[in-house]
Tab-separated table of C-alpha atoms and ligand atoms in Angstrom:
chain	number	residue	atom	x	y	z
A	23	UNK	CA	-58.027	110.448	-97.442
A	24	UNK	CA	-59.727	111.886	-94.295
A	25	UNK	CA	-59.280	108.611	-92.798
A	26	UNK	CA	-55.377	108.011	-93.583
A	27	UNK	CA	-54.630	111.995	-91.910
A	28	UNK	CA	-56.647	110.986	-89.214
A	29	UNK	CA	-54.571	107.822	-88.352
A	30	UNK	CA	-51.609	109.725	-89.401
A	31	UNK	CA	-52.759	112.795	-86.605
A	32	UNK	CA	-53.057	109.518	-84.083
A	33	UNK	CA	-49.837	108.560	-84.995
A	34	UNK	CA	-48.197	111.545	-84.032
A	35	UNK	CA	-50.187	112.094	-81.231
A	36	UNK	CA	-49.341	108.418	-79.525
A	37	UNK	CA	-45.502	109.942	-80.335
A	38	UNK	CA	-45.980	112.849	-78.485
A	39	UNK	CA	-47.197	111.046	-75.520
A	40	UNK	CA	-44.417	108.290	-75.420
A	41	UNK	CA	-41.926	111.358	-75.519
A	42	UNK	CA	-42.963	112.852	-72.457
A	43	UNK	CA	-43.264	109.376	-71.274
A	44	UNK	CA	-42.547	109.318	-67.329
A	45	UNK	CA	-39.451	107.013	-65.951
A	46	UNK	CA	-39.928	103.066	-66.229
A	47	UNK	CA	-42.920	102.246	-64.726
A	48	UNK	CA	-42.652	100.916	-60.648
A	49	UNK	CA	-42.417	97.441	-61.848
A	50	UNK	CA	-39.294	97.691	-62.902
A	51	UNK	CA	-37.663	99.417	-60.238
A	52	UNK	CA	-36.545	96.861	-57.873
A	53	UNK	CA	-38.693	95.499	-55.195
A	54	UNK	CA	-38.329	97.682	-51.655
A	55	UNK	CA	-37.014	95.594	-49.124
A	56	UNK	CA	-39.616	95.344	-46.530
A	57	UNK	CA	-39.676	97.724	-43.637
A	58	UNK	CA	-37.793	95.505	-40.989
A	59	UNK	CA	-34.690	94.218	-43.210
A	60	UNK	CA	-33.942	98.105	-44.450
A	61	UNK	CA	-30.219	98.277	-44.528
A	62	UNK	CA	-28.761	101.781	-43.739
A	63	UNK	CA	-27.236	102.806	-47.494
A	64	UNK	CA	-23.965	103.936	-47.665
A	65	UNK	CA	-22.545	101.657	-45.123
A	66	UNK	CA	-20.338	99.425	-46.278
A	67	UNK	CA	-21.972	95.382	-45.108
A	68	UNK	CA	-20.672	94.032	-41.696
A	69	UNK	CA	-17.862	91.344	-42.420
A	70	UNK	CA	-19.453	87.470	-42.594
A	71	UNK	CA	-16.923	86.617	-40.001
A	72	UNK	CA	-14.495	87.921	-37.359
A	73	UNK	CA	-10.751	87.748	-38.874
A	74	UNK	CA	-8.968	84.282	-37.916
A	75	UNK	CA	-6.525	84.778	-34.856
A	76	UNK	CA	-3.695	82.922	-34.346
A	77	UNK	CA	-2.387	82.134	-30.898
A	78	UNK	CA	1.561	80.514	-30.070
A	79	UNK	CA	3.167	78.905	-27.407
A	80	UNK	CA	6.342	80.646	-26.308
A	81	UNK	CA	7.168	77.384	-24.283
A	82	UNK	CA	7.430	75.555	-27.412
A	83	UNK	CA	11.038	75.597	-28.938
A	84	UNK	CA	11.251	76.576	-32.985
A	85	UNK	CA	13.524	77.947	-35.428
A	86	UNK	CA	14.826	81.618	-34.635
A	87	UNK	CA	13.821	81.853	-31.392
A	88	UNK	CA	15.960	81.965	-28.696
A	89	UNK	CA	15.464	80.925	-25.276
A	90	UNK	CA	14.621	83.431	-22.202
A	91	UNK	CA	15.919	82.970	-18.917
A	92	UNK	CA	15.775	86.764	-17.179
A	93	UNK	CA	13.285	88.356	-15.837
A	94	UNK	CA	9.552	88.342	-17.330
A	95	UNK	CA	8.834	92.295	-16.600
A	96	UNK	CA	4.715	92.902	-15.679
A	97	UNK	CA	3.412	96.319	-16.117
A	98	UNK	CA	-0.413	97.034	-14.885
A	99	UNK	CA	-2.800	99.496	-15.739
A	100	UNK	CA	-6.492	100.366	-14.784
A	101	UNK	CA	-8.379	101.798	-17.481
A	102	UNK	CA	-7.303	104.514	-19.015
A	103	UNK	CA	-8.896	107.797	-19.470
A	104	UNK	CA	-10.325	108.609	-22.674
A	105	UNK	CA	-11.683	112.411	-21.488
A	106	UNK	CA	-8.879	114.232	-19.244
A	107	UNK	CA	-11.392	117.455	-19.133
A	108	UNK	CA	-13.868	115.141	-17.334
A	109	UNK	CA	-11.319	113.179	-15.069
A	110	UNK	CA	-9.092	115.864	-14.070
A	111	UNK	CA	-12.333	118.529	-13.382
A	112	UNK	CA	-11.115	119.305	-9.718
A	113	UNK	CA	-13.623	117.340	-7.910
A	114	UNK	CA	-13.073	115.061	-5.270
A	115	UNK	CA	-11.961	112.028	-7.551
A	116	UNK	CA	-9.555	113.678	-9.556
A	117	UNK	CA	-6.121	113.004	-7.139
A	118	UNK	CA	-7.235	110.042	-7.428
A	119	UNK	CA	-6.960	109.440	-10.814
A	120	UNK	CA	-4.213	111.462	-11.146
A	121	UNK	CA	-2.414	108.939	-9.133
A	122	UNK	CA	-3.557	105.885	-10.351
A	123	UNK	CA	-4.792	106.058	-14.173
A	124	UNK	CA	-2.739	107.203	-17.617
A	125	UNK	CA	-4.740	109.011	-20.218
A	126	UNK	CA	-5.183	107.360	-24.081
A	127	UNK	CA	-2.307	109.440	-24.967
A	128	UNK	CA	0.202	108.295	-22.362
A	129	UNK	CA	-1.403	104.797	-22.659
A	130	UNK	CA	-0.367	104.826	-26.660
A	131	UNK	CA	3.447	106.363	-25.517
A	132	UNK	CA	4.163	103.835	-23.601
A	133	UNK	CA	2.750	101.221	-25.869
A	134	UNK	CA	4.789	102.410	-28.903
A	135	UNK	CA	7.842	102.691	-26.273
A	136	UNK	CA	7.892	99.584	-25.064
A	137	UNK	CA	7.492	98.113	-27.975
A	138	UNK	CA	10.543	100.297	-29.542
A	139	UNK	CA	12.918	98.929	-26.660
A	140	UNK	CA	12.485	95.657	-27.848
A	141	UNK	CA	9.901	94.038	-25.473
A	142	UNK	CA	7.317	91.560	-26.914
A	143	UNK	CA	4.076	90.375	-25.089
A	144	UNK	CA	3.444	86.887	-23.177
A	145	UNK	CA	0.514	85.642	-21.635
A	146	UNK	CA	1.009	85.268	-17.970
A	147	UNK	CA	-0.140	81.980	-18.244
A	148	UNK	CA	2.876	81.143	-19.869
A	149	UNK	CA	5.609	81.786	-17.873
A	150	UNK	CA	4.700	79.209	-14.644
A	151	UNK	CA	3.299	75.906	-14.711
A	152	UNK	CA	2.417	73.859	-12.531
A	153	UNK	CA	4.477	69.649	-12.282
A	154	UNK	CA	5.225	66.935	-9.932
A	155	UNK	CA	8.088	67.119	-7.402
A	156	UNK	CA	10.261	64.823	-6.673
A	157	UNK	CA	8.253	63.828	-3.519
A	158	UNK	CA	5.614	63.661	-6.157
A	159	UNK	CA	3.765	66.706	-4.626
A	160	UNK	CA	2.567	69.621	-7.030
A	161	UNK	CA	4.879	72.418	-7.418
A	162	UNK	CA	5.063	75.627	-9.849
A	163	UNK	CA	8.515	75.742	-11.766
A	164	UNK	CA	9.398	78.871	-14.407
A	165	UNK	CA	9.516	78.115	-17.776
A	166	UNK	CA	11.835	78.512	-20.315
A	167	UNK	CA	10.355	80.893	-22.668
A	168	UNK	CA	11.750	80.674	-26.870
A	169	UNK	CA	11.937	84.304	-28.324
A	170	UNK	CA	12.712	85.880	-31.202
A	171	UNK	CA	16.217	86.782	-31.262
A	172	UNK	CA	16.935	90.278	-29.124
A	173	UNK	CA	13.715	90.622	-27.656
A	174	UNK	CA	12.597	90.811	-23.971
A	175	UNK	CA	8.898	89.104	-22.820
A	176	UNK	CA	6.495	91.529	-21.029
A	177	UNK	CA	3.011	90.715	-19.246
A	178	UNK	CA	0.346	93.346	-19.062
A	179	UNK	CA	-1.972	93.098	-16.754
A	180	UNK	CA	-5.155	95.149	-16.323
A	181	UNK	CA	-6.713	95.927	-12.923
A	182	UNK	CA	-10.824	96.390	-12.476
A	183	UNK	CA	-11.944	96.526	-15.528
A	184	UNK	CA	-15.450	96.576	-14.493
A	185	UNK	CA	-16.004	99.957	-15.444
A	186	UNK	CA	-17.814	100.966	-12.121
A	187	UNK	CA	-20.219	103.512	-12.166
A	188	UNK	CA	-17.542	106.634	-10.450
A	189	UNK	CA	-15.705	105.746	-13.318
A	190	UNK	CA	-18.649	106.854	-16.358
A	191	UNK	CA	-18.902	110.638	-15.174
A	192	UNK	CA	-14.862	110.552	-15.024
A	193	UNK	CA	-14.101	110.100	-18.446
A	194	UNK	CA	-13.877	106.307	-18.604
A	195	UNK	CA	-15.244	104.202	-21.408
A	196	UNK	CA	-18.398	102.783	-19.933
A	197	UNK	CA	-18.515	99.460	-21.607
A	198	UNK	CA	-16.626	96.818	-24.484
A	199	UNK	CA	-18.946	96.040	-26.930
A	200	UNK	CA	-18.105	94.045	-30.555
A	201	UNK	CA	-18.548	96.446	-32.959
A	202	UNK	CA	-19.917	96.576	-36.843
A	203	UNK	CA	-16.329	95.542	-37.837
A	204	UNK	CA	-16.849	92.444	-35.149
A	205	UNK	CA	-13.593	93.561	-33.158
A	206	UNK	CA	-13.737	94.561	-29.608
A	207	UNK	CA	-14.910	98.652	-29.474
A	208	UNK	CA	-15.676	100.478	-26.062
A	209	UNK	CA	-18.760	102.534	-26.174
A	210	UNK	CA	-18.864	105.461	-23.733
A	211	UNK	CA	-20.349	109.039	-24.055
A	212	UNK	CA	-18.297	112.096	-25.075
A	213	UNK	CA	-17.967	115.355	-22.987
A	214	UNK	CA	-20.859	116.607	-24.686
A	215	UNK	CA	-23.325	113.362	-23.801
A	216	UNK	CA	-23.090	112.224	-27.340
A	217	UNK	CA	-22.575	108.042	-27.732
A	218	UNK	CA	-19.061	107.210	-28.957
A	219	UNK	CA	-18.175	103.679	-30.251
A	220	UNK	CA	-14.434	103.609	-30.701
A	221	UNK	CA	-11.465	101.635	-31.050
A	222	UNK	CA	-9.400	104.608	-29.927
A	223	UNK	CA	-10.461	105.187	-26.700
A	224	UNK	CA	-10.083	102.552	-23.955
A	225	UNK	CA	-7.080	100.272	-23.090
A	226	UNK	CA	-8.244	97.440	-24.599
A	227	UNK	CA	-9.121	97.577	-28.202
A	228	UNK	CA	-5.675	100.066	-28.423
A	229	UNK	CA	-4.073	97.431	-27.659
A	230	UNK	CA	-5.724	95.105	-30.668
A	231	UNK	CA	-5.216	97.951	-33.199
A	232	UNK	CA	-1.456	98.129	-31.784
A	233	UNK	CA	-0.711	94.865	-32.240
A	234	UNK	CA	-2.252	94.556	-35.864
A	235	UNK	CA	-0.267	97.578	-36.899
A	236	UNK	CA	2.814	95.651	-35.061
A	237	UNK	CA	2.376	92.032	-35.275
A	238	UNK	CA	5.473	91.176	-34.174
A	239	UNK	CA	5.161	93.331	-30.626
A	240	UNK	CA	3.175	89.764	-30.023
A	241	UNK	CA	4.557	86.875	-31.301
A	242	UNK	CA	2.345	84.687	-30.157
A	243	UNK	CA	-0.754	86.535	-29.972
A	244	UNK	CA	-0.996	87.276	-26.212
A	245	UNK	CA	-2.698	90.324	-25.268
A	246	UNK	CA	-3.246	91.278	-21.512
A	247	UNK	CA	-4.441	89.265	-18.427
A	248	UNK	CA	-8.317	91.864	-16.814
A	249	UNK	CA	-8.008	91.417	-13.579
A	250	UNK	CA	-11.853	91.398	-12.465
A	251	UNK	CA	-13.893	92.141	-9.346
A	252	UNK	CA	-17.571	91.275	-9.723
A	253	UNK	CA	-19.481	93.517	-7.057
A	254	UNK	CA	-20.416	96.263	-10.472
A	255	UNK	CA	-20.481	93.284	-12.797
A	256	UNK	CA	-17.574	93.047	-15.696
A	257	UNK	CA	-16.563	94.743	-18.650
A	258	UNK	CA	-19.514	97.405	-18.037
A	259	UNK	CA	-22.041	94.839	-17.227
A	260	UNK	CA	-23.679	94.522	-14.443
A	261	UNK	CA	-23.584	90.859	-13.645
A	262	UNK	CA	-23.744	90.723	-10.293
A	263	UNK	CA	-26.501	89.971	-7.549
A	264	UNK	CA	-27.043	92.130	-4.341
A	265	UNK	CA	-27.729	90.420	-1.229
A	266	UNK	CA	-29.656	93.558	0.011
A	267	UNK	CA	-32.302	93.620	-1.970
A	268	UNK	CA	-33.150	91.213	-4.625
A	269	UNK	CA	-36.457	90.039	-6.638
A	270	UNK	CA	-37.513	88.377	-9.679
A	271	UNK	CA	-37.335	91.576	-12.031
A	272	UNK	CA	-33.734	92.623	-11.063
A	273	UNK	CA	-32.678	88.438	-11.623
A	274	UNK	CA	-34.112	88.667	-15.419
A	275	UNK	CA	-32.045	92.137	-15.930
A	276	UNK	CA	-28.900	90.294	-14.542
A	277	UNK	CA	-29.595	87.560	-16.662
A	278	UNK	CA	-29.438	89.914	-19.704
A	279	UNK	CA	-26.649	91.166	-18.713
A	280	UNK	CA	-24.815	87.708	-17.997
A	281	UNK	CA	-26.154	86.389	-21.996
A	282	UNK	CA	-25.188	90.330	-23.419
A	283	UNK	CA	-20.895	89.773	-21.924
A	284	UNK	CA	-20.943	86.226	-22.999
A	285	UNK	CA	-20.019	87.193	-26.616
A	286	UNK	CA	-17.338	90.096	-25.883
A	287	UNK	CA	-15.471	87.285	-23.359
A	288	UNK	CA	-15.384	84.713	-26.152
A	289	UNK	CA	-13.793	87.183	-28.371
A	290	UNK	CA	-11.765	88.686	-25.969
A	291	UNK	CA	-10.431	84.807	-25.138
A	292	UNK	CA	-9.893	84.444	-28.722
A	293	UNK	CA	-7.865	87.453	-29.303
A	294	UNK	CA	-5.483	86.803	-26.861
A	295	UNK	CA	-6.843	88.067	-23.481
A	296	UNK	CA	-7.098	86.288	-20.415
A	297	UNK	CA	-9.329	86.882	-17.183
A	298	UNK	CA	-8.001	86.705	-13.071
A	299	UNK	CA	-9.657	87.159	-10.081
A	300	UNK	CA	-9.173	90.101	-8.114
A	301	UNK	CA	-11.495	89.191	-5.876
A	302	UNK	CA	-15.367	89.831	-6.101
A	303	UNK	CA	-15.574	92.543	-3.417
A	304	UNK	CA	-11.996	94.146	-3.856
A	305	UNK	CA	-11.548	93.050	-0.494
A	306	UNK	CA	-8.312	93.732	1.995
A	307	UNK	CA	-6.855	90.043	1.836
A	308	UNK	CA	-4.508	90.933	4.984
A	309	UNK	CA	-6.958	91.130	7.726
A	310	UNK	CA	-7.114	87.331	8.245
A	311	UNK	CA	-11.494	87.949	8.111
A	312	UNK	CA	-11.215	84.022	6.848
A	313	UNK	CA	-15.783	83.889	6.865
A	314	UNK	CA	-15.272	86.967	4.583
A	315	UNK	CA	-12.703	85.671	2.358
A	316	UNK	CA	-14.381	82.526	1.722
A	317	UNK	CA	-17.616	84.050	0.846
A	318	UNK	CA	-15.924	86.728	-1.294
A	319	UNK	CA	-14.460	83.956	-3.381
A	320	UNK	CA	-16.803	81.679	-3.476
A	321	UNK	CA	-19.385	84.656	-4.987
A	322	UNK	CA	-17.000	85.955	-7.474
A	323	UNK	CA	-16.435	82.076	-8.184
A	324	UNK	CA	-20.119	82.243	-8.996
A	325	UNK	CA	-20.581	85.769	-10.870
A	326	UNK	CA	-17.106	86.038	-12.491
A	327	UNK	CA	-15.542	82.538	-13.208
A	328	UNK	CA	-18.743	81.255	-14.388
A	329	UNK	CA	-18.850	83.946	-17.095
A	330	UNK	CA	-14.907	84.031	-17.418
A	331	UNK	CA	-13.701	80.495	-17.347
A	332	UNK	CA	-11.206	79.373	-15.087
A	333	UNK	CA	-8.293	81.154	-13.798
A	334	UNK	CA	-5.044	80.495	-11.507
A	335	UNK	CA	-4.677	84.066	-11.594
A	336	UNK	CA	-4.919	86.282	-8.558
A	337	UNK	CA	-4.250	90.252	-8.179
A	338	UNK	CA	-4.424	91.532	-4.332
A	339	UNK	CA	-6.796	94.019	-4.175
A	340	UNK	CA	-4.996	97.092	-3.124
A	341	UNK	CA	-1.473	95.354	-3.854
A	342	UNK	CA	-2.172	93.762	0.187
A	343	UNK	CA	-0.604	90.656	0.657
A	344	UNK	CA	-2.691	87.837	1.806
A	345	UNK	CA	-2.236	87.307	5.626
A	346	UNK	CA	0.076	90.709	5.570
A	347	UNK	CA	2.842	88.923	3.780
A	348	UNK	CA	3.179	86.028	1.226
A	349	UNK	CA	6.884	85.407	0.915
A	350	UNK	CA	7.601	84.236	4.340
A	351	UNK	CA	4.520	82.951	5.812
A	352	UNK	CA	1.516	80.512	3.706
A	353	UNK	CA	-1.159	81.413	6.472
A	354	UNK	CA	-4.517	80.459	6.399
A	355	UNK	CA	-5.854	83.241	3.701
A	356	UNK	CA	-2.781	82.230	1.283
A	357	UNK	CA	-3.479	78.111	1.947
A	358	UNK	CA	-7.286	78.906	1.088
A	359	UNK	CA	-6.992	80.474	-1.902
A	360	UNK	CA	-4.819	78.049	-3.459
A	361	UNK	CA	-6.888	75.182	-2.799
A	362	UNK	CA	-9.443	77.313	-5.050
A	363	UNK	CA	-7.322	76.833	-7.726
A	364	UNK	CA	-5.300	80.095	-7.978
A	365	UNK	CA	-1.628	79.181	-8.453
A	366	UNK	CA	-0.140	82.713	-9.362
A	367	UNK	CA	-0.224	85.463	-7.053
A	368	UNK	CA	0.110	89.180	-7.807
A	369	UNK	CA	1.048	92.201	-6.282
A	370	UNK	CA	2.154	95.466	-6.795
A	371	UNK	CA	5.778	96.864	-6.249
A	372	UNK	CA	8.980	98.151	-7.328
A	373	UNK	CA	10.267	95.642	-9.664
A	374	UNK	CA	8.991	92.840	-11.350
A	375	UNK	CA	10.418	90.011	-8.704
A	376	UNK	CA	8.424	86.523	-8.513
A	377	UNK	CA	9.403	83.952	-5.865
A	378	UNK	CA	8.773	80.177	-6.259
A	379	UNK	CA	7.500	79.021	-3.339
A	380	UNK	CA	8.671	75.980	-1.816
A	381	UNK	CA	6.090	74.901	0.973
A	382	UNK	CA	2.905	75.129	-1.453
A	383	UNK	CA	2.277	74.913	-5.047
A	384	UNK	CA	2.062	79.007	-6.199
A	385	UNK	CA	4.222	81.124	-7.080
A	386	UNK	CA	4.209	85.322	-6.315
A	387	UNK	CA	4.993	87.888	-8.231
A	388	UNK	CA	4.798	91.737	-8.353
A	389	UNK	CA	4.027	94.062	-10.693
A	390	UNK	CA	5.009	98.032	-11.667
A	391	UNK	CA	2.686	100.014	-12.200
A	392	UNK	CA	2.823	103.044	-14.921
A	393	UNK	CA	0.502	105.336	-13.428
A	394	UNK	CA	0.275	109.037	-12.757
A	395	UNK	CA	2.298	108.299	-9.272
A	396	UNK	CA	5.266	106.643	-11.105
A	397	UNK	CA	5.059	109.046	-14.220
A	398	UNK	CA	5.524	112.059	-11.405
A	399	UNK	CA	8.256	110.327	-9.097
A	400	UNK	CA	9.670	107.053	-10.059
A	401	UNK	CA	11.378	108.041	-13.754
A	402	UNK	CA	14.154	106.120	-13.536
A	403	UNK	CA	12.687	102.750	-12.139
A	404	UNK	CA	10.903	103.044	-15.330
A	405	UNK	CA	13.528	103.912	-17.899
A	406	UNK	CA	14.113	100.768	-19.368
A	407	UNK	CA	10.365	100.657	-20.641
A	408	UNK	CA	9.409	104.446	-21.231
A	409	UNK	CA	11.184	108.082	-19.666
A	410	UNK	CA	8.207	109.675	-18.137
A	411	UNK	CA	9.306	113.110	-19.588
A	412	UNK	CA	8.059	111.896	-23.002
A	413	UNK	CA	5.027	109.989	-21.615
A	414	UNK	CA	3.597	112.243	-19.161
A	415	UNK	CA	0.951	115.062	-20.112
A	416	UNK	CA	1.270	117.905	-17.644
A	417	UNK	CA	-1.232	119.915	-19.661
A	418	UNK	CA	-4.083	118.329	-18.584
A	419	UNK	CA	-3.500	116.398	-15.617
A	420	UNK	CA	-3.564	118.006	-11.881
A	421	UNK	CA	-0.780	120.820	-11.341
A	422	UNK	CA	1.011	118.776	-9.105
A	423	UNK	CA	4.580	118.235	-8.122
A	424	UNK	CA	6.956	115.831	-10.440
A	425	UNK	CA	10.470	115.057	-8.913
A	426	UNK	CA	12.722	114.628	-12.232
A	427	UNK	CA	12.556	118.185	-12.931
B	28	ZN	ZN1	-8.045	97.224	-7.936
């Protein structure tokens, strides 16, 4: 009897216990990843793959398009500025940029108002090409372009950017970088020093984001041509060499720097961007300097197009003509560059006028230029793509004078 109440006290003891029983032992709590392969929780896994991209030929004839004889209009812009407080702070840069940038917000007006009047984007690279003559020599001839039905083709174009160091304490994006979501992100720092990655914030990857909220503002996938110097590297890189002073250290940095870009131009490429010169040094191409032309391309030949690909695309530094003019005379700076390869020729001016020419195979073109210069005094040159009124914000740029008022 003593024994059965003592099993029977056991009993209830060995209940007890298993009711205060702690959790499932560690076995059977899944195994902790080891230190290294630690995801961050709560954010959602990186996509396997970057979305498939389609890109169309608007030289190709199909159903529902219509061809395009007019004019191709070409609108450049520099980077745009992502923090007016920092660009417009009243020191000796902000005219400057007052002159010659937009901000993000005048950058997405113009966007959504070009695209409301009916334009559509083309690749520059579409609307030349190069054939055979008659006399069998090369010549550039326009193409017929096939749109859809009402619509207008318009080339961007986007000068230096490099993202040069004046630019990173202005309020500039400081580099493109491929973010979690594998698309094309600038990374910069905010106003207060903090890192920003951001689709929102630099010409470029607005553009993307406009263009997969309106698909059909680019029917064939074209994007912008980035007009590139190489003497502060590309795309916030710094790719380039220095003929000052140069040793083995500052080679393996550059290096880096040349493997780190590789993957942001591929992407860039196959989202519909395309890469020009404008020249390695930003260099005056009027001066007739021939050594320093030659050297100049031959270098950004080197830095750029080796990184790049290559390009018949040229944009004049400074808008200058080579030689001091390109229409009436093919002098010795304009003959040169062609037989590099460059076929297309652009400047800057008050319309978007192009010129075959007939002595040489290239053609020349100009470009407009929505900047803080045209915003303030050219409104109606600009009226069939945006009315400065509703793009330009006074609040935060430079009290200076507008004419339309
Ligand atoms: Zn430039």
């Amino acid at each position: 009897m003593r024994r059965l109440l003592n099993l029977w006290l056991l009993l209830l003891l060995l209940s007890a216990c298993s009711a205060a029983a702690p959790p499932p032992p560690p076995e059977e709590l899944p195994p902790e990843p080891p230190e290294e392969e630690a995801a961050p929780p709560e954010e959602p896994a990186p996509p396997a793959a970057p979305e498939p991209y389609e890109i169309g030929d608007p030289t190709v004839q199909q159903e529902g398009y219509v061809p395009w004889n007019g004019v191709v209009e070409h609108l450049f812009f520099h980077p745009v500025i992502a923090y007016p407080e920092l660009a417009f702070d009243g020191d000796t840069q902000a005219n400057g940029l007052d002159d010659f940038m937009v901000t993000v917000d005048e950058y997405n007006r113009i966007l959504q108002s070009v695209y409301d009047k009916g334009y559509v984007l083309v690749d520059i690279n579409s609307v030349w090409s190069e054939t055979a003559g008659e006399d069998g020599q090369p010549k550039m001839v326009r193409n017929t372009l096939y749109l859809p039905e009402g619509k207008k083709p318009l080339v961007l174009s986007y000068d230096d950017t490099n993202y040069y160091p004046y630019m990173l304490e202005n309020g500039f994006a400081h580099k493109l970088i491929i973010g979690d979501d594998l698309k094309i992100a600038s990374w910069g720092l905010d106003p207060a020093g903090s890192e920003v990655v951001s689709r929102d914030l630099d010409a470029i990857p607005i553009l993307d984001k406009f263009v997969e909220e309106h698909p059909d503002f680019s029917p064939f996938g074209a994007k912008g041509c980035l007009s590139l110097t190489g003497y502060e590297g590309i795309l916030g890189y710094r790719t380039q060499t220095d003929t000052k002073a140069w040793d083995d250290a500052k080679e393996a940095t550059r290096q880096k720097e040349r493997e780190a870009v590789q993957p942001i131009v591929e992407e860039l490429r196959r989202t519909g961007w395309t890469f020009g010169s404008h020249t390695w040094g930003h260099i005056r191409l009027g001066d007739g300097n021939m050594t320093r032309i030659e050297a100049d391309t031959q270098r950004w030949l080197d830095e750029v197009g080796s990184l790049v690909g290559e390009t018949t695309i040229l944009f004049y530094p400074h808008g200058e003509r080579p030689d001091g003019n390109d229409w009436t005379l093919t002098g010795p700076a304009f003959q040169y560059l062609q037989s590099k390869g460059f076929r297309v020729f652009c400047s800057v001016g008050v319309e978007s006028f192009s010129f075959i020419k007939k002595d040489i195979c290239a053609v020349i073109c100009d470009r407009l230029h929505p900047d803080g210069t045209t915003l303030r005094h050219s409104r109606d040159r600009y009226l069939q793509f945006y009315d400065a009124k509703d793009i330009i914000d006074l609040t935060v740029r430079p009290q200076r004078e507008v004419s339309w008022e």
